[in-house]
Tab-separated table of N, CA and C in Angstrom:
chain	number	residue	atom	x	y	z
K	1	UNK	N	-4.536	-3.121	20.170
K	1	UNK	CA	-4.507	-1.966	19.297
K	1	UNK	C	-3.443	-2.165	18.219
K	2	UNK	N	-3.785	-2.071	16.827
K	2	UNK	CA	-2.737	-1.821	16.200
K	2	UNK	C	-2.055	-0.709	15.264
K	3	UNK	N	-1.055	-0.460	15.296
K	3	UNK	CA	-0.916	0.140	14.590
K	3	UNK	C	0.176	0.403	12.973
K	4	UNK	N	-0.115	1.259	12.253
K	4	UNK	CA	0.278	0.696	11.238
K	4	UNK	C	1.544	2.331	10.461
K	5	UNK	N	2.566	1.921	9.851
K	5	UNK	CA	3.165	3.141	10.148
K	5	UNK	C	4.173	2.980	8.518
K	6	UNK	N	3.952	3.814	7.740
K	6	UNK	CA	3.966	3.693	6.546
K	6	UNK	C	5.262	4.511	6.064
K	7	UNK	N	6.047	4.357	4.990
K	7	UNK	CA	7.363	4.578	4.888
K	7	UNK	C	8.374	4.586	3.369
K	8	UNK	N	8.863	4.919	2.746
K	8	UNK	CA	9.364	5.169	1.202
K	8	UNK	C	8.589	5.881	0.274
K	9	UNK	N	8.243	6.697	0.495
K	9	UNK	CA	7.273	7.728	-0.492
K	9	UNK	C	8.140	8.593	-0.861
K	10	UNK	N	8.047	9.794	-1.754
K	10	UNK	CA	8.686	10.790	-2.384
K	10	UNK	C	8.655	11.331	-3.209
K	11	UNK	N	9.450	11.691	-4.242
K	11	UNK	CA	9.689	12.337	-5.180
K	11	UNK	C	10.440	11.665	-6.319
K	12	UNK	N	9.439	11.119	-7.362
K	12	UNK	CA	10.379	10.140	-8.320
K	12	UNK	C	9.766	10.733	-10.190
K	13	UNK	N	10.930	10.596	-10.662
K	13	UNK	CA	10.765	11.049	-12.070
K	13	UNK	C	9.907	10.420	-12.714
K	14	UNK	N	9.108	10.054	-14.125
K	14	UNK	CA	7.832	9.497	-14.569
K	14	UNK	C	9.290	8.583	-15.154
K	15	UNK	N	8.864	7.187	-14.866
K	15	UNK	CA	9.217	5.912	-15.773
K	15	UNK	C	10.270	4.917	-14.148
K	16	UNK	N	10.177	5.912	-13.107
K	16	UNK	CA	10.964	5.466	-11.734
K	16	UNK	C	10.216	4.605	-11.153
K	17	UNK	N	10.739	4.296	-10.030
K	17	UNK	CA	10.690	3.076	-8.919
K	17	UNK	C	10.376	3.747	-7.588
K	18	UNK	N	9.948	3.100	-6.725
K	18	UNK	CA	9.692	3.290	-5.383
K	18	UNK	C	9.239	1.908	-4.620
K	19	UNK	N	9.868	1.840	-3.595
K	19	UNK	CA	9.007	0.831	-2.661
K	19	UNK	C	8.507	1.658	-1.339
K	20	UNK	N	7.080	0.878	-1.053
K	20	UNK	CA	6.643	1.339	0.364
K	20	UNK	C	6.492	0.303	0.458
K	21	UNK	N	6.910	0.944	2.114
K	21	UNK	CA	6.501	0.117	3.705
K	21	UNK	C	5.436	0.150	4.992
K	22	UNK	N	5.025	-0.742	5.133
K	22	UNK	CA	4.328	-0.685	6.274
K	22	UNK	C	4.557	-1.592	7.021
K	23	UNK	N	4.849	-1.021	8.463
K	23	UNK	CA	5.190	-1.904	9.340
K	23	UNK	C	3.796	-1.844	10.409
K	24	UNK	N	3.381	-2.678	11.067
K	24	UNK	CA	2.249	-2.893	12.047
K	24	UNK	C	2.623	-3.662	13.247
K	25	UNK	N	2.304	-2.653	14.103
K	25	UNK	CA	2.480	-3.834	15.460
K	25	UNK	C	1.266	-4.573	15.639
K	26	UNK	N	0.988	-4.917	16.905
K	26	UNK	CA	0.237	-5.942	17.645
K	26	UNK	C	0.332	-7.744	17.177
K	27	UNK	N	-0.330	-8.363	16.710
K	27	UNK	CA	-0.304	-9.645	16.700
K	27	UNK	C	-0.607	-10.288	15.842
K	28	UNK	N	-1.913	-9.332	15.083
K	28	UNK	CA	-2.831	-9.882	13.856
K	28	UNK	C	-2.358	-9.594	12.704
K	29	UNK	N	-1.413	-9.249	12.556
K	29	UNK	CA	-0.700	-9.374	10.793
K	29	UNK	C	-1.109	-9.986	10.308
K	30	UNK	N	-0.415	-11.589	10.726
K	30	UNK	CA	-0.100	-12.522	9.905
K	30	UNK	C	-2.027	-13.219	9.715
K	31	UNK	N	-2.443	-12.984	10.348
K	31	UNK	CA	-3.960	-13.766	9.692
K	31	UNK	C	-5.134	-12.217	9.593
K	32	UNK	N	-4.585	-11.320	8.650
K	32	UNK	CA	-5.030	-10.342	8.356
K	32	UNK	C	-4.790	-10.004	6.735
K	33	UNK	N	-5.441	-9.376	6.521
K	33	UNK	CA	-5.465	-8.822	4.695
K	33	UNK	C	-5.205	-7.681	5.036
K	34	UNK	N	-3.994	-7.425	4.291
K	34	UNK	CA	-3.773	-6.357	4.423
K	34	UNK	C	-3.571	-5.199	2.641
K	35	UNK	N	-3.474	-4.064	2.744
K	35	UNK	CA	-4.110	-3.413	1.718
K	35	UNK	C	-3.017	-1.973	1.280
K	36	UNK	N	-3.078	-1.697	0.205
K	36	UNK	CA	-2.661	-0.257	-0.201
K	36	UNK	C	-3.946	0.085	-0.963
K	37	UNK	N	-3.840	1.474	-0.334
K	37	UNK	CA	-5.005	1.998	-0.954
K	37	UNK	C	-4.589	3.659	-1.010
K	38	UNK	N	-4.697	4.275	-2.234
K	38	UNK	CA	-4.036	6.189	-2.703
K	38	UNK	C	-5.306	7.248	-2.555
K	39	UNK	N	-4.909	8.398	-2.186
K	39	UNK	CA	-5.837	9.273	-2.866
K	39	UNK	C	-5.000	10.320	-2.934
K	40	UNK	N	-5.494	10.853	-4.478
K	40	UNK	CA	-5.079	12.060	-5.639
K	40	UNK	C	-6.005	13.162	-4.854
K	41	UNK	N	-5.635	14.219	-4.559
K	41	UNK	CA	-5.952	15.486	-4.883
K	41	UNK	C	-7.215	15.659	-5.733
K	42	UNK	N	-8.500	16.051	-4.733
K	42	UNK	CA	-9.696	16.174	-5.227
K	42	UNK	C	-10.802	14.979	-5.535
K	43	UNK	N	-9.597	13.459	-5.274
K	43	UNK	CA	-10.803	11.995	-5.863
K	43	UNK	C	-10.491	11.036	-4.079
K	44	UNK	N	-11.426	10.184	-4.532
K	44	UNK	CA	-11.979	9.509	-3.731
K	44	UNK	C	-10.483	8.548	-3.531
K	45	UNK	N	-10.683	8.310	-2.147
K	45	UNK	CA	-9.556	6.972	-2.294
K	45	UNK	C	-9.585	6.103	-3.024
K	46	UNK	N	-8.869	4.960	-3.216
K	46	UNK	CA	-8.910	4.298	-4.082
K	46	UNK	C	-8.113	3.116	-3.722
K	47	UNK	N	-8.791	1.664	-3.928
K	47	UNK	CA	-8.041	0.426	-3.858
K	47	UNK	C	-6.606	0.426	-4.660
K	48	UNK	N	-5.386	-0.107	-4.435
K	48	UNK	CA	-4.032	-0.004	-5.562
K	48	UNK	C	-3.927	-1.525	-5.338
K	49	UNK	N	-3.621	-2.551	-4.072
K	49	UNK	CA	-2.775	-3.608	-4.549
K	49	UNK	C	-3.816	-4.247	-2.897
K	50	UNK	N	-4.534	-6.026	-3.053
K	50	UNK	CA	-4.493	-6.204	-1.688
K	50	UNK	C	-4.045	-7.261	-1.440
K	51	UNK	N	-3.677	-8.147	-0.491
K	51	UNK	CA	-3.023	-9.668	-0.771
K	51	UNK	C	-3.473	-10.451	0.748
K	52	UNK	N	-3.871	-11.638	0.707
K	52	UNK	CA	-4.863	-11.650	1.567
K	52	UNK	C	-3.137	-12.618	2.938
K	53	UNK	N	-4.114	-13.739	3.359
K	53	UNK	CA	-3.045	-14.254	4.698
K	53	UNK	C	-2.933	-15.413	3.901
K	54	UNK	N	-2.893	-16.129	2.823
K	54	UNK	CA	-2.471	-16.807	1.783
K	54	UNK	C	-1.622	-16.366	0.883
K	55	UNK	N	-1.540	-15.050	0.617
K	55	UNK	CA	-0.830	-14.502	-0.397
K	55	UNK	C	-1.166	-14.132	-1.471
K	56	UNK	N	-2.735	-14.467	-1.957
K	56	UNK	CA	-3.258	-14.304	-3.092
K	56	UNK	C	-3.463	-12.374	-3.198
K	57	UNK	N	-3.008	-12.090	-4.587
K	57	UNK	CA	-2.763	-10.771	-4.463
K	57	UNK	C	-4.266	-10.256	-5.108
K	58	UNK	N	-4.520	-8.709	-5.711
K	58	UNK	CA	-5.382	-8.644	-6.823
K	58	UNK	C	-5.291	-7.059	-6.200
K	59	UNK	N	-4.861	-6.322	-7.841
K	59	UNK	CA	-4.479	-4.708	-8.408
K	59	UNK	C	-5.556	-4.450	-8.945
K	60	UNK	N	-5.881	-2.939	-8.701
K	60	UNK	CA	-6.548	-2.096	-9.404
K	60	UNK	C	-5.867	-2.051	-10.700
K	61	UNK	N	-7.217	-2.214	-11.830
K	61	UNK	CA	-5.979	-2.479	-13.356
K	61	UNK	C	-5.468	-1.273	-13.560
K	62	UNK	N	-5.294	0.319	-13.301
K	62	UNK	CA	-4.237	1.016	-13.323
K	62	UNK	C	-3.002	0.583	-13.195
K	63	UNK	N	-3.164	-0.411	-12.405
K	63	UNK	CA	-1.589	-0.980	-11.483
K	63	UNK	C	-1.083	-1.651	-12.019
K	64	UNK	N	-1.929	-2.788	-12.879
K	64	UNK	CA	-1.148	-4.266	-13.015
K	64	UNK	C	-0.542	-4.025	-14.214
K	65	UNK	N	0.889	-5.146	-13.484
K	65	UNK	CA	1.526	-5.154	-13.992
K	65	UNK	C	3.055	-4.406	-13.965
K	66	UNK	N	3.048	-3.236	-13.209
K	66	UNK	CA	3.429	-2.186	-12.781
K	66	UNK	C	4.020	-2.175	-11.032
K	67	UNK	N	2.843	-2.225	-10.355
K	67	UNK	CA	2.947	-2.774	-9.053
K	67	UNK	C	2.821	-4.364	-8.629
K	68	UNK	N	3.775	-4.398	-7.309
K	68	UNK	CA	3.536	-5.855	-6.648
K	68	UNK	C	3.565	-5.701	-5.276
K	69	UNK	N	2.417	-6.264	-4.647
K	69	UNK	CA	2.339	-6.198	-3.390
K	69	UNK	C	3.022	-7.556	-2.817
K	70	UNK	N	3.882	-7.319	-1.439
K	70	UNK	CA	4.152	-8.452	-1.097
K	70	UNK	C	3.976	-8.415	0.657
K	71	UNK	N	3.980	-9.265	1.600
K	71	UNK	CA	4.347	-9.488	2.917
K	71	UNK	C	5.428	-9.989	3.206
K	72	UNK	N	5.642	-9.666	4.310
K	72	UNK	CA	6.593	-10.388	5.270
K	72	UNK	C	6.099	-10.920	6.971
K	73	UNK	N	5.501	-11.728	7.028
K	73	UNK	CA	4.789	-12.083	7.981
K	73	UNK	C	5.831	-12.086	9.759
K	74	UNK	N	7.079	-11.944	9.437
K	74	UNK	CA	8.173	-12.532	10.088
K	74	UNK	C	8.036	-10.749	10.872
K	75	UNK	N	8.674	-10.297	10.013
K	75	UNK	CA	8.667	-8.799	10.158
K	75	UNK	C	7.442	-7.920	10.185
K	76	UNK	N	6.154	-7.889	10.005
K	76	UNK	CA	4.823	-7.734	10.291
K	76	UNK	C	5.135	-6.632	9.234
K	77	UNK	N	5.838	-6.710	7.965
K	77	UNK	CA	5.526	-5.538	7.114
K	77	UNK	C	5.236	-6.173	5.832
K	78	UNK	N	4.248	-4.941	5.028
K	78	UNK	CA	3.442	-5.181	3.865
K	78	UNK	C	4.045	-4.218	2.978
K	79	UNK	N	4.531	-4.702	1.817
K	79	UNK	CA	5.432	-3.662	0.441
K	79	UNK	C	4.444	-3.318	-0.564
K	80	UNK	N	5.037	-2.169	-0.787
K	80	UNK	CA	4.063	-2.150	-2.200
K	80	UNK	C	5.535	-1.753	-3.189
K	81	UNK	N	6.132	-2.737	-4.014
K	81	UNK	CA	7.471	-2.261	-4.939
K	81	UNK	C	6.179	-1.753	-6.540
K	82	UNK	N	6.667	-0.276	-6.653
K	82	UNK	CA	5.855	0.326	-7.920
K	82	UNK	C	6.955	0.785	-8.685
K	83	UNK	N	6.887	0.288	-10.022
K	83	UNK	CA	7.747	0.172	-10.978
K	83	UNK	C	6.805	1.042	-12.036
K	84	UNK	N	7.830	1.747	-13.026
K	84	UNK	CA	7.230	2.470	-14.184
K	84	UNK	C	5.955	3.321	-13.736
K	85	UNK	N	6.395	4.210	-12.898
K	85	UNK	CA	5.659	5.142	-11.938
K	85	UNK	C	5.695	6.363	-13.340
K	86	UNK	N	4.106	6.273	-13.219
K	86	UNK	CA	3.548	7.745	-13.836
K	86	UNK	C	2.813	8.768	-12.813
K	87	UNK	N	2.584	10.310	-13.773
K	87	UNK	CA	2.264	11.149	-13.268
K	87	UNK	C	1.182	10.604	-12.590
K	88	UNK	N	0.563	10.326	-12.959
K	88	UNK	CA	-1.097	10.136	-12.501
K	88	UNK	C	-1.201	8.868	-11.587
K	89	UNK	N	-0.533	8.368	-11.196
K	89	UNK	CA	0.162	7.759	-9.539
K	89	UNK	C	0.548	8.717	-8.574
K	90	UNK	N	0.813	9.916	-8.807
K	90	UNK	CA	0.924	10.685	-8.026
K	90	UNK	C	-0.113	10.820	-6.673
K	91	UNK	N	0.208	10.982	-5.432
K	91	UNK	CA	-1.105	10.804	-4.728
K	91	UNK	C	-0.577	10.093	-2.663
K	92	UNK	N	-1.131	10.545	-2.042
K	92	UNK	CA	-0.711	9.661	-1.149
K	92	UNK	C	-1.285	8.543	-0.701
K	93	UNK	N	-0.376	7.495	-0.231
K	93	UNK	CA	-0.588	6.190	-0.422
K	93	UNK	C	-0.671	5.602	1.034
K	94	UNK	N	-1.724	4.705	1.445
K	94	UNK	CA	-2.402	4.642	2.700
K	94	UNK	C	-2.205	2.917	2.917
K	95	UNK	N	-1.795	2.451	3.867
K	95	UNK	CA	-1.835	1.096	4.319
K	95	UNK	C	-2.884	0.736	4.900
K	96	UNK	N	-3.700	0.020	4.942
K	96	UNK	CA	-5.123	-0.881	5.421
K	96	UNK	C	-4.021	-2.323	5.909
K	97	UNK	N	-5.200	-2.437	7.405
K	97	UNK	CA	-5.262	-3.879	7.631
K	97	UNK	C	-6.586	-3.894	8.361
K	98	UNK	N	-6.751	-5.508	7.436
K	98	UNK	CA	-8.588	-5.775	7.995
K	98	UNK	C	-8.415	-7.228	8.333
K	99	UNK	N	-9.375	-7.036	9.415
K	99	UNK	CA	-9.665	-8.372	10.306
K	99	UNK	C	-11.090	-8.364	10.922
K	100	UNK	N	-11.553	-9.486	10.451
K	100	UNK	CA	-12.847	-9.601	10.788
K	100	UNK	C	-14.094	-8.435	10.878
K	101	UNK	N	-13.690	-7.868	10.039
K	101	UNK	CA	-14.813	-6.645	9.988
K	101	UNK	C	-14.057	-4.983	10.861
K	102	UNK	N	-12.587	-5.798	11.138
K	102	UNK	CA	-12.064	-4.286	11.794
K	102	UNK	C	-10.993	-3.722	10.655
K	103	UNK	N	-10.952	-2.292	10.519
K	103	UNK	CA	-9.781	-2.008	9.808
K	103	UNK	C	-9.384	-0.702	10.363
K	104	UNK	N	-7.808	-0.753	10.390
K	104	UNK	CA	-6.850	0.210	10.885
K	104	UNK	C	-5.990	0.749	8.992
K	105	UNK	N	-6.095	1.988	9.770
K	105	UNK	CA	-5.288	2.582	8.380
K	105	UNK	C	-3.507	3.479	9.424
K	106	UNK	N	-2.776	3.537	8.529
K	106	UNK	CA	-1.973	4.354	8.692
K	106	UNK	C	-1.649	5.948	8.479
K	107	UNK	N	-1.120	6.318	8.490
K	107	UNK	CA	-0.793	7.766	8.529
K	107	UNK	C	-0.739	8.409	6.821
K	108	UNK	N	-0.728	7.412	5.904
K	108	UNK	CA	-0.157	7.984	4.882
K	108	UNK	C	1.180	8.292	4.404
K	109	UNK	N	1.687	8.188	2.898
K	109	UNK	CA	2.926	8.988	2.928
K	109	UNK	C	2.868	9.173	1.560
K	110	UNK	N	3.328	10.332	1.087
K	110	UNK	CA	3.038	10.700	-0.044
K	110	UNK	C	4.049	10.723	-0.953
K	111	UNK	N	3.363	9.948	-2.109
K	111	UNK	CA	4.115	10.046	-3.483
K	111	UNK	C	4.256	10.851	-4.741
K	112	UNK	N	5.213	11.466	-5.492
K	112	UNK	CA	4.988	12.160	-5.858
K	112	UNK	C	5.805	12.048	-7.295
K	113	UNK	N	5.113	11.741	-8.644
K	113	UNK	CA	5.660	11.313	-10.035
K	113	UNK	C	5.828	12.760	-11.024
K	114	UNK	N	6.883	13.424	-11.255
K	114	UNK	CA	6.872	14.760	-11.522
K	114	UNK	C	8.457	14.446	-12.347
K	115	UNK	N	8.696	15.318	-13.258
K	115	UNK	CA	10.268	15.945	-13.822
K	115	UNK	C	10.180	17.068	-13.373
């Protein structure tokens, strides 16, 4: 079973910073793709950043440029560092990990781009 448990969300001014965390237990991290994925108030979720068990990344173009997804295979956690955070990032932000046709999500934690 794994699970996945998500962490640095909040309350940040439009042009701010934030990093999230996800940490996952069990075993399959490290040969897993793992994912951020948001949903806004009223829309569909939505892909943000995914990076596979090579490292190869690829952003929703809202993102790029802006966001960087990274791992830590050591520590079984997946970052999302989001830089030059606008309103319309606002939204809570969901960790995915997929393996072989299985995927576990986390709890969510919500972000929030406001003055």
């Amino acid at each position: 079973q794994v699970q996945l448990v998500e962490s640095g969300g909040g309350l940040v001014q439009p042009g701010g910073s934030l990093r999230l965390s996800c940490a996952a237990s069990g075993s399959i991290f490290s040969i897993s793709v793992m994912g951020w994925y948001r949903q806004a108030p009223g829309k569909q979720r939505e892909l943000v950043a995914l990076i596979t068990t090579g490292g190869s990344t690829n952003y929703a173009d809202s993102v790029k440029g802006r966001f960087t997804i990274s791992r830590d295979n050591f520590k079984n956690t997946v970052y999302l560092q989001m830089n030059s955070l606008k309103p319309e990032d606002t939204a809570v932000y969901y960790c995915n990990l997929g393996f072989v046709g299985l995927e576990y999500w986390g709890q969510g934690t919500q972000v929030t781009v406001s003055s």
